[in-house]
Amino acid sequence: MQISNGGNQQFTATGKYSDGSNKNLTNSVTWNSSVITVASISGTGVAWASQPGSTSILASDGSIHASATLTVTAAPLISISITP
């Protein structure tokens, strides 16, 4: 996943159970960012980009965990203005 500096991204955690069922665990897992200077993440899975770089976003419930890579890029130039 890639976002621009200053942006945010919602992550979703889905649990798969031994009976084959799936459940949305987004609001019940523990979220962490491996490099919090690049992006922090809320308890509800929203990552906020702070500076360009890369971080692993981690979701865990006890000994079960998963991760995804988040890359933060420099904010793109969107306009130029000229004044006398």
Coordinates of N, CA and C in Angstrom, one line a residue, residues 7-11 26 31 40-48 57:
G7 N -1.3 12.0 4.4 CA -2.6 11.2 4.1 C -2.8 10.2 5.2
N8 N -3.9 9.5 5.0 CA -4.3 8.4 5.9 C -4.8 7.2 5.1
Q9 N -4.8 6.1 5.7 CA -5.3 4.8 5.1 C -6.0 4.0 6.1
Q10 N -7.2 3.5 5.9 CA -7.9 2.5 6.7 C -7.4 1.1 6.4
F11 N -6.9 0.4 7.5 CA -6.6 -1.0 7.3 C -7.7 -1.8 8.0
T26 N -11.2 -5.8 12.9 CA -10.5 -4.5 12.8 C -10.5 -3.7 14.2
W31 N -3.2 -2.8 17.0 CA -2.5 -2.3 15.9 C -1.2 -1.7 16.3
S40 N 1.9 6.5 12.0 CA 1.3 5.9 13.2 C -0.1 5.3 12.9
I41 N -0.6 4.5 13.8 CA -1.9 3.8 13.5 C -2.7 3.8 14.7
S42 N -4.0 4.1 14.5 CA -5.0 4.2 15.6 C -5.4 2.8 16.0
G43 N -6.2 2.7 17.1 CA -6.7 1.5 17.6 C -7.8 0.9 16.7
T44 N -8.3 1.7 15.7 CA -9.3 1.3 14.8 C -8.7 1.0 13.4
G45 N -7.4 1.0 13.3 CA -6.8 0.7 12.0 C -6.6 1.8 11.0
V46 N -6.6 3.0 11.4 CA -6.4 4.1 10.5 C -4.9 4.6 10.7
A47 N -4.1 4.4 9.6 CA -2.7 4.9 9.6 C -2.6 6.3 9.1
W48 N -1.8 7.1 9.8 CA -1.6 8.5 9.4 C -0.1 8.7 9.0
I57 N 2.8 -2.3 9.1 CA 1.6 -2.2 9.9 C 1.2 -3.6 10.4

